[in-house]
Amino acid sequence: MRCTVFGTGYLGATHAACMAELGHDVLGVDIDPGKVAKLSGGEVPFYEPGLGEVLRRNLDAGRLRFTTSYPEAAAFADVHFLGVGTPQKKGEYAADLRHVHAVLDTLAPLLDRPSVIVGKSTVPVGTAAELRCRAVELAPAGEGVEVAWNPEFLREGHAVEDTLRPDRLVVGVDATSPGRAEALLRELYADLIAAGVPFLLTDLPTAELVKVSANAFLATKISFINAISEVCEATGADVSALADALGHDARIGRRFLGAGLGFGGGCLPKDIRAFMARAGELGADQALTFLREVDSINMRRRTKMVELATRAVGGSLLGANIAVLGAAFKPDSDDVRDSPALNVAGMLQLHGAAVSVYDPKALDNSRRLFPTLTYATSAAEACRAADAVLLATEWDEFRRLVPADLDEVVRSRVIVDGRRCLDGAQWNAAGWRYFALGSSPRDNSRETRSGRSTSRVDA
Ligand code: UGA
């Protein structure tokens, strides 16, 4: 089949490449000629494991192309996926739909035959219905233009796998006038459906809400364990062992109970805020006031990390050399949008520390966002003469660090584990002072500790 994908960011580029991988003829569309040129040349403009190979394989096979031309896209296919960003509005909680509207307002006037616009972006509930009215008004094909919603659940760092082997496919269609959308999407996703991926058909608002509810639930789960970790800090309990024990209950599950620096990125934080804003507009604001608490528990993690670092260096950051390992909002991504790691690095600097940041993939993006921080080209370089080493993003490279890697590099053997992913006993035994976010001050100041290994974050 033929389809187009509008927007070639993390979501759109992955979707376009993976639809081609499923055997379809795909045209990716973006207004940024730089991105289109890179993708056309087989280069992914961001870091996503495995995506480069899928992209190049399908470019070579002639199933995938990229363009900036809307007329070309309108002529190419009858199914148009919409995968542009919906960031947070400046100074407001609500989502900024300007990119979604721009695509629709440019594409619809070019649709002169029956077509289906399939939204994948995360949008406030009610957006699909509004877009359908707008499309019908603007398109020469009028009522022949349908709008369906097929939310995307992919995680950065696992985008290819999540797109080709998703947990479920959710497809919302216009309940008042069901058209061809369901049949077309069943055909496009035929291989996935045949492989047993559940295909869930809903109305438009339900599909829109499934996505934001899923992200709200994940954010709540993380903030839940971080709230519990504050109680653990106060009592000396071990939040990692506690999470392990909770996780054995199949109704709860261990995933997303990784206590630490909390969630960031371009999705969870802005999605829970946009969800609250939309509920408010709908008169259901009371329903989601708990998300305000989820948000503030999460933001508090960042200040707690700065406080812990301050304690670790003896009470004042002024003049301290701090190494921050990790800048991306999570491992296997170069995304620094609302990154807890970078945020902490910035705060440490504001408190007078000399901060050196290292990340395996996110250095360029970090430099653009926080040009005043110092960036190192390796973990060892970042840690040179450090008074404390902070682990802020749990890249494998950092999880695997052992004391001997840094013994001779740092000025003081102090490590602060913001993701609770190191073996504290091992570091203490090697003469380091190991601090973990979410552990009690008593545990954190102990010179040697044995026999207890912290659990790893299971994301
Ligand atoms: C999230 C959702 O997981 C996807 O299903 C969704 O499609 C996507 O948002 C989106 O809306 O587009 P993503 O932002 O890639 O995906 O990242 P996650 O893997 O969800 O991680 C979010 C944050 O939570 C990261 O900062 C991570 O470090 C943090 N986290 C995760 C924890 O602090 N503890 C955990 O136990 C797990």
PDB file of C-alpha atoms and ligand atoms in Angstrom, residues 11 122 152-156 211 215 218 222 226 255-259 261-268 271 329-331 340 394 419 457-459, ligand 1:
ATOM      1  CA  LEU A  11       7.931   9.549  15.894  1.00  0.00           C
ATOM      2  CA  THR A 122      -0.448  12.955  21.184  1.00  0.00           C
ATOM      3  CA  GLU A 152       1.765   5.957  19.038  1.00  0.00           C
ATOM      4  CA  PHE A 153       3.141   4.242  22.140  1.00  0.00           C
ATOM      5  CA  LEU A 154       6.783   3.901  21.125  1.00  0.00           C
ATOM      6  CA  ARG A 155       9.543   4.606  23.599  1.00  0.00           C
ATOM      7  CA  GLU A 156      12.626   6.481  22.474  1.00  0.00           C
ATOM      8  CA  LYS A 211      -2.593   7.665  24.849  1.00  0.00           C
ATOM      9  CA  ASN A 215       1.421   8.289  29.881  1.00  0.00           C
ATOM     10  CA  LEU A 218       3.339   5.645  33.777  1.00  0.00           C
ATOM     11  CA  ILE A 222       7.235   6.621  38.774  1.00  0.00           C
ATOM     12  CA  ASN A 226       9.603   8.343  44.325  1.00  0.00           C
ATOM     13  CA  ARG A 255       8.538  -1.973  35.601  1.00  0.00           C
ATOM     14  CA  PHE A 256       8.438   1.808  36.029  1.00  0.00           C
ATOM     15  CA  LEU A 257       9.063   1.446  39.749  1.00  0.00           C
ATOM     16  CA  GLY A 258      12.639   2.654  39.379  1.00  0.00           C
ATOM     17  CA  ALA A 259      13.107   5.287  42.094  1.00  0.00           C
ATOM     18  CA  LEU A 261      15.807  11.274  39.497  1.00  0.00           C
ATOM     19  CA  GLY A 262      12.373  10.806  37.954  1.00  0.00           C
ATOM     20  CA  PHE A 263      10.897  11.250  34.509  1.00  0.00           C
ATOM     21  CA  GLY A 264      11.659  13.789  31.825  1.00  0.00           C
ATOM     22  CA  GLY A 265      11.695  13.941  28.050  1.00  0.00           C
ATOM     23  CA  GLY A 266       9.421  15.366  25.420  1.00  0.00           C
ATOM     24  CA  CYS A 267       6.387  13.295  26.433  1.00  0.00           C
ATOM     25  CA  LEU A 268       5.527  12.382  30.029  1.00  0.00           C
ATOM     26  CA  ASP A 271       1.480  15.159  28.422  1.00  0.00           C
ATOM     27  CA  PHE A 329      16.574  12.265  29.722  1.00  0.00           C
ATOM     28  CA  LYS A 330      17.102   8.500  29.670  1.00  0.00           C
ATOM     29  CA  PRO A 331      19.632   6.007  28.281  1.00  0.00           C
ATOM     30  CA  PRO A 340      16.426  15.726  34.768  1.00  0.00           C
ATOM     31  CA  GLU A 394      21.748   5.161  33.616  1.00  0.00           C
ATOM     32  CA  ARG A 419      19.398   6.314  39.320  1.00  0.00           C
ATOM     33  CA  VAL A 457      16.093   0.513  37.517  1.00  0.00           C
ATOM     34  CA  ASP A 458      13.868  -1.705  35.432  1.00  0.00           C
ATOM     35  CA  ALA A 459      12.453   0.478  32.700  1.00  0.00           C
TER      36      ALA A 459
HETATM   37  C1  UGA B   1       6.984   7.564  26.894  1.00  0.00           C
HETATM   38  C2  UGA B   1       6.089   6.323  26.984  1.00  0.00           C
HETATM   39  O1  UGA B   1       6.759   5.291  27.710  1.00  0.00           O
HETATM   40  C3  UGA B   1       5.743   5.814  25.583  1.00  0.00           C
HETATM   41  O2  UGA B   1       4.842   4.716  25.672  1.00  0.00           O
HETATM   42  C4  UGA B   1       5.117   6.949  24.797  1.00  0.00           C
HETATM   43  O3  UGA B   1       4.850   6.559  23.468  1.00  0.00           O
HETATM   44  C5  UGA B   1       6.060   8.133  24.745  1.00  0.00           C
HETATM   45  O4  UGA B   1       6.360   8.553  26.094  1.00  0.00           O
HETATM   46  C6  UGA B   1       5.373   9.238  24.004  1.00  0.00           C
HETATM   47  O5  UGA B   1       4.393   9.796  24.533  1.00  0.00           O
HETATM   48  O6  UGA B   1       5.716   9.487  22.845  1.00  0.00           O
HETATM   49  P1  UGA B   1       9.600   7.945  26.475  1.00  0.00           P
HETATM   50  O7  UGA B   1       9.328   9.396  26.690  1.00  0.00           O
HETATM   51  O8  UGA B   1      10.448   7.521  25.325  1.00  0.00           O
HETATM   52  O9  UGA B   1       8.203   7.157  26.301  1.00  0.00           O
HETATM   53  O10 UGA B   1      10.318   7.430  27.787  1.00  0.00           O
HETATM   54  P2  UGA B   1      10.009   6.374  28.946  1.00  0.00           P
HETATM   55  O11 UGA B   1      10.724   5.129  28.676  1.00  0.00           O
HETATM   56  O12 UGA B   1       8.555   6.317  29.235  1.00  0.00           O
HETATM   57  O13 UGA B   1      10.733   7.101  30.158  1.00  0.00           O
HETATM   58  C7  UGA B   1      10.252   8.363  30.630  1.00  0.00           C
HETATM   59  C8  UGA B   1      11.076   8.864  31.772  1.00  0.00           C
HETATM   60  O14 UGA B   1      10.782   8.116  32.944  1.00  0.00           O
HETATM   61  C9  UGA B   1      12.585   8.806  31.603  1.00  0.00           C
HETATM   62  O15 UGA B   1      13.117  10.038  32.030  1.00  0.00           O
HETATM   63  C10 UGA B   1      13.011   7.686  32.510  1.00  0.00           C
HETATM   64  O16 UGA B   1      14.306   7.864  33.012  1.00  0.00           O
HETATM   65  C11 UGA B   1      11.977   7.796  33.618  1.00  0.00           C
HETATM   66  N1  UGA B   1      11.778   6.548  34.377  1.00  0.00           N
HETATM   67  C12 UGA B   1      11.320   5.429  33.751  1.00  0.00           C
HETATM   68  C13 UGA B   1      12.022   6.527  35.741  1.00  0.00           C
HETATM   69  O17 UGA B   1      12.410   7.558  36.340  1.00  0.00           O
HETATM   70  N2  UGA B   1      11.808   5.365  36.441  1.00  0.00           N
HETATM   71  C14 UGA B   1      11.368   4.248  35.829  1.00  0.00           C
HETATM   72  O18 UGA B   1      11.205   3.224  36.514  1.00  0.00           O
HETATM   73  C15 UGA B   1      11.123   4.273  34.455  1.00  0.00           C
END
